[in-house]
C-alpha cells in the first residue's frame, strides 16, 4: 500500500467513527428529552396537597386504589429520574 492509500483509509475510519459517535450521541440525547417529558407528565399527574391532576383519573384510581396509584406514580418518577441521570452520565462519558 502507498502512503496515500493508508492515509485515506485512516481518514475513512475516522469519518465512520465520527458518524457512529454522532448517531449514538443523538440517540441518547433524544432518550433524555423523552425521559424528561415523561417525568414532567408523571409529576403533573401526581396528587399534591392541592389535589393535582390525579383526581381526574377516577377509573384508574378505582381499579388500583388511590394509594397504589400514588405509589406507582412516585416510583415511576424516581425510576425515570434515574434513567435521565444514567443517560447523562453516558453522554458525558462519550464527550470526554
mmCIF file with all atom_site columns, C-alpha atoms in Angstrom:
data_model
loop_
_atom_site.group_PDB
_atom_site.id
_atom_site.type_symbol
_atom_site.label_atom_id
_atom_site.label_alt_id
_atom_site.label_comp_id
_atom_site.label_asym_id
_atom_site.label_entity_id
_atom_site.label_seq_id
_atom_site.pdbx_PDB_ins_code
_atom_site.Cartn_x
_atom_site.Cartn_y
_atom_site.Cartn_z
_atom_site.occupancy
_atom_site.B_iso_or_equiv
_atom_site.pdbx_formal_charge
_atom_site.auth_seq_id
_atom_site.auth_comp_id
_atom_site.auth_asym_id
_atom_site.auth_atom_id
_atom_site.pdbx_PDB_model_num
ATOM 1  C CA . UNK A 1 1  ? 0.000   0.000  0.000  1.00 0.00 ? 1  UNK A CA 1
ATOM 2  C CA . UNK A 1 2  ? 1.085   3.503  -0.680 1.00 0.00 ? 2  UNK A CA 1
ATOM 3  C CA . UNK A 1 3  ? 1.219   6.185  1.963  1.00 0.00 ? 3  UNK A CA 1
ATOM 4  C CA . UNK A 1 4  ? -1.692  7.956  0.289  1.00 0.00 ? 4  UNK A CA 1
ATOM 5  C CA . UNK A 1 5  ? -3.876  4.852  0.463  1.00 0.00 ? 5  UNK A CA 1
ATOM 6  C CA . UNK A 1 6  ? -3.081  4.343  4.152  1.00 0.00 ? 6  UNK A CA 1
ATOM 7  C CA . UNK A 1 7  ? -3.862  7.979  4.921  1.00 0.00 ? 7  UNK A CA 1
ATOM 8  C CA . UNK A 1 8  ? -7.152  7.692  3.016  1.00 0.00 ? 8  UNK A CA 1
ATOM 9  C CA . UNK A 1 9  ? -8.086  4.532  4.942  1.00 0.00 ? 9  UNK A CA 1
ATOM 10 C CA . UNK A 1 10 ? -7.342  6.246  8.256  1.00 0.00 ? 10 UNK A CA 1
ATOM 11 C CA . UNK A 1 11 ? -9.425  9.259  7.248  1.00 0.00 ? 11 UNK A CA 1
ATOM 12 C CA . UNK A 1 12 ? -12.275 6.981  6.210  1.00 0.00 ? 12 UNK A CA 1
ATOM 13 C CA . UNK A 1 13 ? -12.161 5.118  9.539  1.00 0.00 ? 13 UNK A CA 1
ATOM 14 C CA . UNK A 1 14 ? -12.144 8.400  11.471 1.00 0.00 ? 14 UNK A CA 1
ATOM 15 C CA . UNK A 1 15 ? -15.086 9.647  9.428  1.00 0.00 ? 15 UNK A CA 1
ATOM 16 C CA . UNK A 1 16 ? -17.077 6.450  10.047 1.00 0.00 ? 16 UNK A CA 1
ATOM 17 C CA . UNK A 1 17 ? -16.291 6.567  13.767 1.00 0.00 ? 17 UNK A CA 1
ATOM 18 C CA . UNK A 1 18 ? -17.423 10.209 13.928 1.00 0.00 ? 18 UNK A CA 1
ATOM 19 C CA . UNK A 1 19 ? -20.711 9.388  12.184 1.00 0.00 ? 19 UNK A CA 1
ATOM 20 C CA . UNK A 1 20 ? -21.405 6.465  14.521 1.00 0.00 ? 20 UNK A CA 1
ATOM 21 C CA . UNK A 1 21 ? -20.495 8.588  17.543 1.00 0.00 ? 21 UNK A CA 1
ATOM 22 C CA . UNK A 1 22 ? -22.813 11.411 16.462 1.00 0.00 ? 22 UNK A CA 1
ATOM 23 C CA . UNK A 1 23 ? -25.686 8.996  15.831 1.00 0.00 ? 23 UNK A CA 1
ATOM 24 C CA . UNK A 1 24 ? -25.241 7.377  19.247 1.00 0.00 ? 24 UNK A CA 1
ATOM 25 C CA . UNK A 1 25 ? -24.990 10.744 20.982 1.00 0.00 ? 25 UNK A CA 1
ATOM 26 C CA . UNK A 1 26 ? -28.104 11.980 19.179 1.00 0.00 ? 26 UNK A CA 1
ATOM 27 C CA . UNK A 1 27 ? -29.953 8.804  20.151 1.00 0.00 ? 27 UNK A CA 1
ATOM 28 C CA . UNK A 1 28 ? -29.056 9.249  23.833 1.00 0.00 ? 28 UNK A CA 1
ATOM 29 C CA . UNK A 1 29 ? -29.968 12.946 23.710 1.00 0.00 ? 29 UNK A CA 1
ATOM 30 C CA . UNK A 1 30 ? -33.393 12.073 22.283 1.00 0.00 ? 30 UNK A CA 1
ATOM 31 C CA . UNK A 1 31 ? -33.861 9.473  25.025 1.00 0.00 ? 31 UNK A CA 1
ATOM 32 C CA . UNK A 1 32 ? -33.032 12.127 27.638 1.00 0.00 ? 32 UNK A CA 1
ATOM 33 C CA . UNK A 1 33 ? -35.612 14.506 26.163 1.00 0.00 ? 33 UNK A CA 1
ATOM 34 C CA . UNK A 1 34 ? -38.297 11.798 26.057 1.00 0.00 ? 34 UNK A CA 1
ATOM 35 C CA . UNK A 1 35 ? -37.497 10.773 29.630 1.00 0.00 ? 35 UNK A CA 1
ATOM 36 C CA . UNK A 1 36 ? -37.680 14.393 30.789 1.00 0.00 ? 36 UNK A CA 1
ATOM 37 C CA . UNK A 1 37 ? -41.086 14.804 29.156 1.00 0.00 ? 37 UNK A CA 1
ATOM 38 C CA . UNK A 1 38 ? -42.293 11.635 30.878 1.00 0.00 ? 38 UNK A CA 1
ATOM 39 C CA . UNK A 1 39 ? -41.065 12.936 34.238 1.00 0.00 ? 39 UNK A CA 1
ATOM 40 C CA . UNK A 1 40 ? -42.942 16.182 33.649 1.00 0.00 ? 40 UNK A CA 1
ATOM 41 C CA . UNK A 1 41 ? -46.134 14.241 32.903 1.00 0.00 ? 41 UNK A CA 1
ATOM 42 C CA . UNK A 1 42 ? -45.662 11.999 35.943 1.00 0.00 ? 42 UNK A CA 1
ATOM 43 C CA . UNK A 1 43 ? -45.129 14.964 38.249 1.00 0.00 ? 43 UNK A CA 1
ATOM 44 C CA . UNK A 1 44 ? -48.193 16.751 36.892 1.00 0.00 ? 44 UNK A CA 1
ATOM 45 C CA . UNK A 1 45 ? -50.389 13.687 37.361 1.00 0.00 ? 45 UNK A CA 1
ATOM 46 C CA . UNK A 1 46 ? -49.297 13.079 40.961 1.00 0.00 ? 46 UNK A CA 1
ATOM 47 C CA . UNK A 1 47 ? -51.633 14.256 43.649 1.00 0.00 ? 47 UNK A CA 1
ATOM 48 C CA . UNK A 1 48 ? -50.298 17.150 45.637 1.00 0.00 ? 48 UNK A CA 1
ATOM 49 C CA . UNK A 1 49 ? -51.724 18.960 48.637 1.00 0.00 ? 49 UNK A CA 1
ATOM 50 C CA . UNK A 1 50 ? -53.899 20.940 46.250 1.00 0.00 ? 50 UNK A CA 1
ATOM 51 C CA . UNK A 1 51 ? -55.421 17.902 44.539 1.00 0.00 ? 51 UNK A CA 1
ATOM 52 C CA . UNK A 1 52 ? -53.314 17.594 41.390 1.00 0.00 ? 52 UNK A CA 1
ATOM 53 C CA . UNK A 1 53 ? -54.422 16.048 38.143 1.00 0.00 ? 53 UNK A CA 1
ATOM 54 C CA . UNK A 1 54 ? -54.628 12.521 39.548 1.00 0.00 ? 54 UNK A CA 1
ATOM 55 C CA . UNK A 1 55 ? -58.162 13.226 40.717 1.00 0.00 ? 55 UNK A CA 1
ATOM 56 C CA . UNK A 1 56 ? -59.104 13.272 37.019 1.00 0.00 ? 56 UNK A CA 1
ATOM 57 C CA . UNK A 1 57 ? -58.198 9.593  36.679 1.00 0.00 ? 57 UNK A CA 1
ATOM 58 C CA . UNK A 1 58 ? -61.067 8.244  38.767 1.00 0.00 ? 58 UNK A CA 1
ATOM 59 C CA . UNK A 1 59 ? -61.365 4.961  36.842 1.00 0.00 ? 59 UNK A CA 1
ATOM 60 C CA . UNK A 1 60 ? -57.659 4.196  37.273 1.00 0.00 ? 60 UNK A CA 1
ATOM 61 C CA . UNK A 1 61 ? -57.909 5.122  40.959 1.00 0.00 ? 61 UNK A CA 1
ATOM 62 C CA . UNK A 1 62 ? -60.987 2.934  41.320 1.00 0.00 ? 62 UNK A CA 1
ATOM 63 C CA . UNK A 1 63 ? -59.276 -0.101 39.818 1.00 0.00 ? 63 UNK A CA 1
ATOM 64 C CA . UNK A 1 64 ? -55.960 0.080  41.596 1.00 0.00 ? 64 UNK A CA 1
ATOM 65 C CA . UNK A 1 65 ? -56.813 2.197  44.600 1.00 0.00 ? 65 UNK A CA 1
ATOM 66 C CA . UNK A 1 66 ? -55.691 5.736  45.245 1.00 0.00 ? 66 UNK A CA 1
ATOM 67 C CA . UNK A 1 67 ? -52.808 4.665  47.486 1.00 0.00 ? 67 UNK A CA 1
ATOM 68 C CA . UNK A 1 68 ? -51.470 2.194  44.923 1.00 0.00 ? 68 UNK A CA 1
ATOM 69 C CA . UNK A 1 69 ? -51.786 4.783  42.160 1.00 0.00 ? 69 UNK A CA 1
ATOM 70 C CA . UNK A 1 70 ? -49.809 7.323  44.171 1.00 0.00 ? 70 UNK A CA 1
ATOM 71 C CA . UNK A 1 71 ? -47.137 4.735  44.987 1.00 0.00 ? 71 UNK A CA 1
ATOM 72 C CA . UNK A 1 72 ? -46.872 3.678  41.344 1.00 0.00 ? 72 UNK A CA 1
ATOM 73 C CA . UNK A 1 73 ? -46.567 7.281  40.163 1.00 0.00 ? 73 UNK A CA 1
ATOM 74 C CA . UNK A 1 74 ? -43.934 8.090  42.774 1.00 0.00 ? 74 UNK A CA 1
ATOM 75 C CA . UNK A 1 75 ? -41.854 5.005  41.948 1.00 0.00 ? 75 UNK A CA 1
ATOM 76 C CA . UNK A 1 76 ? -42.169 5.720  38.235 1.00 0.00 ? 76 UNK A CA 1
ATOM 77 C CA . UNK A 1 77 ? -40.934 9.267  38.795 1.00 0.00 ? 77 UNK A CA 1
ATOM 78 C CA . UNK A 1 78 ? -37.883 8.008  40.682 1.00 0.00 ? 78 UNK A CA 1
ATOM 79 C CA . UNK A 1 79 ? -37.136 5.397  38.012 1.00 0.00 ? 79 UNK A CA 1
ATOM 80 C CA . UNK A 1 80 ? -37.358 7.968  35.219 1.00 0.00 ? 80 UNK A CA 1
ATOM 81 C CA . UNK A 1 81 ? -35.116 10.351 37.183 1.00 0.00 ? 81 UNK A CA 1
ATOM 82 C CA . UNK A 1 82 ? -32.586 7.528  37.482 1.00 0.00 ? 82 UNK A CA 1
ATOM 83 C CA . UNK A 1 83 ? -32.822 6.845  33.754 1.00 0.00 ? 83 UNK A CA 1
ATOM 84 C CA . UNK A 1 84 ? -32.147 10.509 32.999 1.00 0.00 ? 84 UNK A CA 1
ATOM 85 C CA . UNK A 1 85 ? -29.164 10.535 35.366 1.00 0.00 ? 85 UNK A CA 1
ATOM 86 C CA . UNK A 1 86 ? -27.726 7.366  33.795 1.00 0.00 ? 86 UNK A CA 1
ATOM 87 C CA . UNK A 1 87 ? -28.170 8.695  30.258 1.00 0.00 ? 87 UNK A CA 1
ATOM 88 C CA . UNK A 1 88 ? -26.490 11.970 31.232 1.00 0.00 ? 88 UNK A CA 1
ATOM 89 C CA . UNK A 1 89 ? -23.529 10.050 32.643 1.00 0.00 ? 89 UNK A CA 1
ATOM 90 C CA . UNK A 1 90 ? -23.282 8.019  29.428 1.00 0.00 ? 90 UNK A CA 1
ATOM 91 C CA . UNK A 1 91 ? -23.367 11.182 27.296 1.00 0.00 ? 91 UNK A CA 1
ATOM 92 C CA . UNK A 1 92 ? -20.765 12.864 29.493 1.00 0.00 ? 92 UNK A CA 1
ATOM 93 C CA . UNK A 1 93 ? -18.554 9.793  29.180 1.00 0.00 ? 93 UNK A CA 1
ATOM 94 C CA . UNK A 1 94 ? -18.907 9.897  25.420 1.00 0.00 ? 94 UNK A CA 1
ATOM 95 C CA . UNK A 1 95 ? -17.779 13.523 25.305 1.00 0.00 ? 95 UNK A CA 1
ATOM 96 C CA . UNK A 1 96 ? -14.702 13.077 27.468 1.00 0.00 ? 96 UNK A CA 1
#
